[in-house]
Amino acid sequence: MSLPLEGLSAIVTGAGRGLGRAEALELARLGAAVVVNDYGQPGRDGSGAASAAPAEEVAAEIRAAGGRAVAHLGDVSDFETARALVDLAVAEFGKLDVLVNNAGILRDRMVFSMSEDEWDSVVRVHLKGHFNTTHFAAVHWRGRSKAGETGVYGRIVNTSSEAFLAGSAGQPNYAAAKGGIVGLTTSSALALARYGVTANAICPRARTRMTEDVFAGFGEPAEGELDPLSPEHVAPLVGYLASPAAAGVNGQLLVVHGGMVAVVDRPKVSAKFDTAKEAFTYEELDSLLTPHYASRPAGETFAATEVLGLKKG
């Protein structure tokens, strides 16, 4: 029996550790050849001897298990680095089929304390990084389709966050970037569907090196139990979205963690007001909107804070 991703090639960004590592291993387990991207460079171990970069270690782990993998060291927020990443996948494996955008950083601070660099760096790595790789992957898939290839296969899995859905007060840069990624995802889904490509976004909750401070208040699992915040709860969904079975899933947003997947519906119009005249005046808007908002729960905003309470069961 063939594996669901057999014959396919994938890129996973930020895959040297944590969530990206788990995703790369899962794609390889399902049969994909994987380009393991990470910004981390080679270092030194405790004895001072040279040590492999995290991406190289993950690629080696995949090969040791009988899979195919190659490492790519570079920052995907750089446009030309993203081009080289996609070119590497095509050169090594003949084509690109799956792009998993995971790379990211945190620079948490309240909006009144945040520096320009803290804003720019997070938006650059998350949002621009997602765009850069998506752009070159889309060029690849569109080019193959335009050349007359039939049955072009493309899957994009982007990484958003509950910080965007719920409105994380101490993460204005991160929440904004993750919201932008959802917009990029839905736009890409509509633009690329004609070429055989789907694009979806996930909002994972996972305990990784990047999020260890964020989830410091969440209890550790008992001995022998899988951590509800383990990246291994997220990776299977990425594998599914990358597979032929998910051909009918496009432009969607899913929350995933702790043995649970929640499908998030699109925003809906809750109220509509028409002017009784040719155009609204301040007074008419005051008479309509002020009582409308006065009747709603105090503190309710567009943020969907209820997603933070989602759990298995």
XYZ file of C-alpha atoms in Angstrom:
313
model
C 0.000 0.000 0.000
C 1.458 3.340 -1.041
C 1.897 6.212 1.369
C -0.382 9.244 0.910
C 2.488 11.603 0.013
C 4.610 9.123 -1.907
C 6.163 10.736 -4.985
C 5.600 14.258 -3.677
C 8.196 16.794 -2.564
C 7.755 19.371 0.184
C 9.358 22.414 1.749
C 8.938 23.117 5.450
C 10.297 26.449 6.681
C 11.573 26.945 10.207
C 11.893 23.173 10.474
C 15.070 22.865 12.515
C 13.199 22.603 15.800
C 9.766 22.547 17.393
C 6.655 22.614 15.264
C 8.453 22.768 11.922
C 10.605 19.782 12.828
C 7.516 17.733 13.748
C 5.849 18.735 10.485
C 8.883 17.826 8.379
C 9.151 14.426 10.074
C 5.448 13.763 9.559
C 5.545 14.655 5.864
C 8.531 12.358 5.440
C 6.740 9.575 7.354
C 3.841 9.933 4.927
C 6.209 9.496 1.981
C 7.251 13.000 0.910
C 10.787 14.062 0.052
C 11.466 17.119 2.208
C 13.547 20.270 2.010
C 14.153 21.197 5.650
C 14.643 24.962 5.906
C 15.838 26.817 8.964
C 17.773 29.988 9.697
C 19.965 28.245 12.289
C 23.618 27.887 11.354
C 26.197 25.232 12.333
C 27.628 25.679 15.816
C 29.829 24.039 18.418
C 28.965 21.325 20.904
C 30.029 21.212 24.554
C 33.512 19.980 23.649
C 34.034 22.737 21.111
C 33.674 20.415 18.128
C 31.686 21.568 15.120
C 28.005 20.624 15.246
C 25.470 20.458 12.451
C 22.847 23.134 11.945
C 19.387 22.134 13.246
C 18.011 21.830 9.696
C 20.835 19.480 8.769
C 20.138 17.351 11.843
C 16.446 17.002 10.923
C 17.297 16.154 7.309
C 19.752 13.532 8.545
C 17.084 12.104 10.850
C 14.707 11.721 7.911
C 17.365 10.033 5.782
C 18.297 7.693 8.644
C 14.665 6.556 8.742
C 14.786 5.734 5.031
C 13.332 8.971 3.689
C 14.638 11.613 1.329
C 15.600 15.023 2.647
C 17.972 17.902 2.120
C 18.685 20.885 4.359
C 18.490 24.539 3.375
C 19.970 27.184 5.653
C 18.549 30.642 5.151
C 16.131 33.367 6.179
C 12.912 33.143 4.143
C 12.136 36.797 4.840
C 14.805 37.516 2.210
C 13.260 37.411 -1.262
C 16.240 35.850 -3.033
C 16.721 33.275 -0.290
C 13.122 32.171 -0.824
C 13.786 31.882 -4.550
C 16.831 29.700 -3.848
C 14.778 27.530 -1.490
C 12.162 26.728 -4.123
C 14.893 26.240 -6.743
C 16.599 23.744 -4.428
C 13.428 21.672 -4.077
C 13.015 21.539 -7.858
C 16.683 20.741 -8.449
C 16.784 17.979 -5.831
C 13.400 16.361 -6.392
C 12.342 17.445 -9.884
C 9.388 19.551 -8.761
C 7.717 21.116 -5.755
C 4.337 19.853 -4.556
C 3.893 21.041 -0.972
C 4.878 24.258 0.795
C 4.528 24.467 4.564
C 5.232 27.976 5.886
C 6.130 27.753 9.553
C 9.157 30.009 10.169
C 8.601 32.750 12.714
C 9.948 34.744 15.633
C 8.478 36.517 18.659
C 9.194 40.024 19.929
C 6.376 40.459 22.437
C 5.605 43.852 23.926
C 2.581 46.087 24.501
C 1.820 48.422 21.618
C 2.827 51.507 23.630
C 6.228 49.970 24.418
C 7.030 48.293 21.102
C 9.958 49.565 19.058
C 9.945 49.980 15.300
C 12.440 47.142 14.926
C 10.320 44.807 17.074
C 7.363 45.518 14.800
C 9.292 45.270 11.540
C 11.211 42.093 12.361
C 8.110 40.074 13.275
C 6.065 41.275 10.309
C 9.059 40.643 8.022
C 9.725 37.063 9.110
C 6.102 35.937 9.423
C 4.154 37.827 6.775
C 6.827 38.675 4.226
C 8.407 35.256 4.726
C 5.087 33.593 3.912
C 4.666 35.797 0.834
C 8.195 35.198 -0.463
C 7.977 31.411 -0.520
C 4.363 31.453 -1.720
C 5.331 33.739 -4.602
C 8.074 31.478 -5.924
C 6.071 28.305 -5.368
C 3.159 29.882 -7.264
C 5.469 30.896 -10.118
C 6.625 27.271 -10.292
C 3.123 25.801 -10.365
C 1.724 28.384 -12.779
C 4.691 27.919 -15.110
C 4.157 24.178 -15.243
C 0.459 24.664 -15.948
C 1.112 27.251 -18.651
C 3.597 24.869 -20.259
C 0.760 22.415 -20.772
C 1.393 20.022 -17.897
C -1.824 18.393 -16.781
C -2.555 17.439 -13.196
C -0.293 19.995 -11.532
C -0.376 19.339 -7.782
C 0.153 22.095 -5.248
C -0.533 22.429 -1.533
C 0.207 25.440 0.666
C -0.177 25.186 4.429
C 0.340 28.512 6.197
C 0.738 29.146 9.910
C -1.532 31.737 11.498
C -2.324 31.956 15.215
C -5.045 32.257 17.823
C -3.365 35.584 18.630
C -4.981 36.918 15.460
C -8.387 35.414 16.250
C -8.546 36.361 19.917
C -6.527 39.581 19.917
C -3.393 39.064 22.010
C -2.817 42.317 23.927
C 0.931 41.836 24.307
C 1.541 40.771 20.706
C 0.361 43.523 18.339
C 3.104 42.726 15.820
C 2.514 38.976 15.935
C -1.302 39.255 15.842
C -1.146 41.654 12.884
C 1.271 39.439 10.956
C -0.817 36.337 11.621
C -3.974 38.140 10.496
C -2.168 39.167 7.332
C -1.240 35.547 6.713
C -4.934 34.600 6.706
C -5.570 37.283 4.085
C -2.638 36.010 2.027
C -3.996 32.474 2.333
C -7.522 33.227 1.163
C -6.222 35.388 -1.693
C -3.789 32.661 -2.774
C -6.516 30.025 -2.547
C -8.683 31.921 -5.015
C -5.830 32.882 -7.345
C -4.182 29.466 -7.581
C -7.137 27.070 -7.612
C -7.196 27.107 -11.409
C -3.674 25.660 -11.418
C -4.474 22.736 -9.127
C -3.224 24.421 -5.950
C -4.932 24.712 -2.576
C -3.957 27.070 0.245
C -5.064 26.727 3.852
C -4.005 28.149 7.205
C -3.728 26.576 10.618
C -3.705 28.161 14.075
C -1.585 25.733 16.101
C -0.987 25.784 19.830
C 2.297 24.064 20.629
C 4.955 24.220 23.313
C 8.212 24.991 21.499
C 11.359 26.948 22.158
C 9.698 30.028 20.641
C 6.573 29.757 22.801
C 8.023 28.468 26.077
C 7.316 31.795 27.812
C 3.834 32.097 26.271
C 2.774 28.698 27.620
C 4.732 28.816 30.869
C 1.447 28.765 32.829
C 0.216 25.575 31.195
C 0.938 22.493 33.282
C 3.445 19.898 32.203
C 2.034 16.453 31.341
C 2.279 13.553 33.757
C 5.094 11.092 33.167
C 4.346 8.857 30.211
C 1.579 11.143 28.867
C 1.788 13.149 25.646
C 1.880 16.879 26.311
C -1.430 18.436 25.108
C 0.773 21.184 23.668
C 3.117 18.805 21.873
C 3.829 19.667 18.209
C 2.928 16.046 17.453
C -0.730 17.032 17.865
C -0.374 19.532 15.000
C 1.794 17.703 12.460
C -0.844 15.142 11.334
C -3.199 17.941 10.248
C -0.412 19.428 8.132
C 0.139 16.005 6.599
C -3.553 15.705 5.808
C -3.780 19.178 4.241
C -0.751 18.327 2.104
C -2.361 15.136 0.826
C -4.595 14.299 -2.155
C -7.385 13.546 0.332
C -7.631 17.293 1.086
C -8.280 18.313 -2.526
C -11.654 19.745 -1.498
C -10.225 21.830 1.345
C -9.223 25.300 0.135
C -9.085 28.762 1.668
C -9.852 27.391 5.133
C -8.689 28.257 8.654
C -8.353 25.529 11.281
C -7.366 25.662 14.951
C -5.412 22.619 16.128
C -3.915 21.458 19.431
C -4.226 18.769 22.104
C -6.113 16.180 20.066
C -8.605 18.688 18.663
C -9.207 20.334 15.277
C -11.724 23.175 15.004
C -12.892 24.564 11.661
C -13.257 28.341 11.908
C -16.115 29.867 9.950
C -15.765 33.076 7.968
C -16.971 36.362 9.515
C -20.683 37.036 9.193
C -22.625 40.301 9.073
C -24.435 40.658 12.405
C -26.369 43.849 11.656
C -27.034 46.191 8.741
C -28.352 49.741 8.765
C -29.674 51.809 5.827
C -29.988 55.538 5.782
C -33.499 56.943 5.556
C -32.086 59.784 3.466
C -29.708 60.088 0.537
C -26.639 59.796 2.755
C -25.934 59.209 6.436
C -25.468 62.095 8.803
C -23.677 61.982 12.130
C -27.017 62.344 13.930
C -28.608 59.416 12.104
C -25.599 57.168 12.734
C -25.706 58.143 16.406
C -29.375 57.188 16.594
C -28.731 53.784 15.011
C -25.281 52.617 16.132
C -25.165 53.911 19.705
C -28.207 51.888 20.917
C -27.037 48.898 18.877
C -23.698 48.735 20.688
C -25.271 49.590 24.028
C -27.331 46.414 23.763
C -24.307 44.183 23.151
C -22.212 42.546 25.896
C -19.726 44.899 27.507
C -16.208 44.464 26.176
C -17.241 42.406 23.152
C -15.112 43.144 20.100
C -14.431 41.554 16.721
C -11.912 39.305 18.497
C -13.098 35.712 18.929
C -11.784 35.122 22.439
C -13.849 31.938 22.778
C -11.303 30.077 20.638
C -8.926 30.187 23.602
C -11.292 27.892 25.498
C -11.397 25.189 22.824
C -10.192 21.785 23.953
C -10.700 18.109 23.260
C -13.935 16.676 24.611
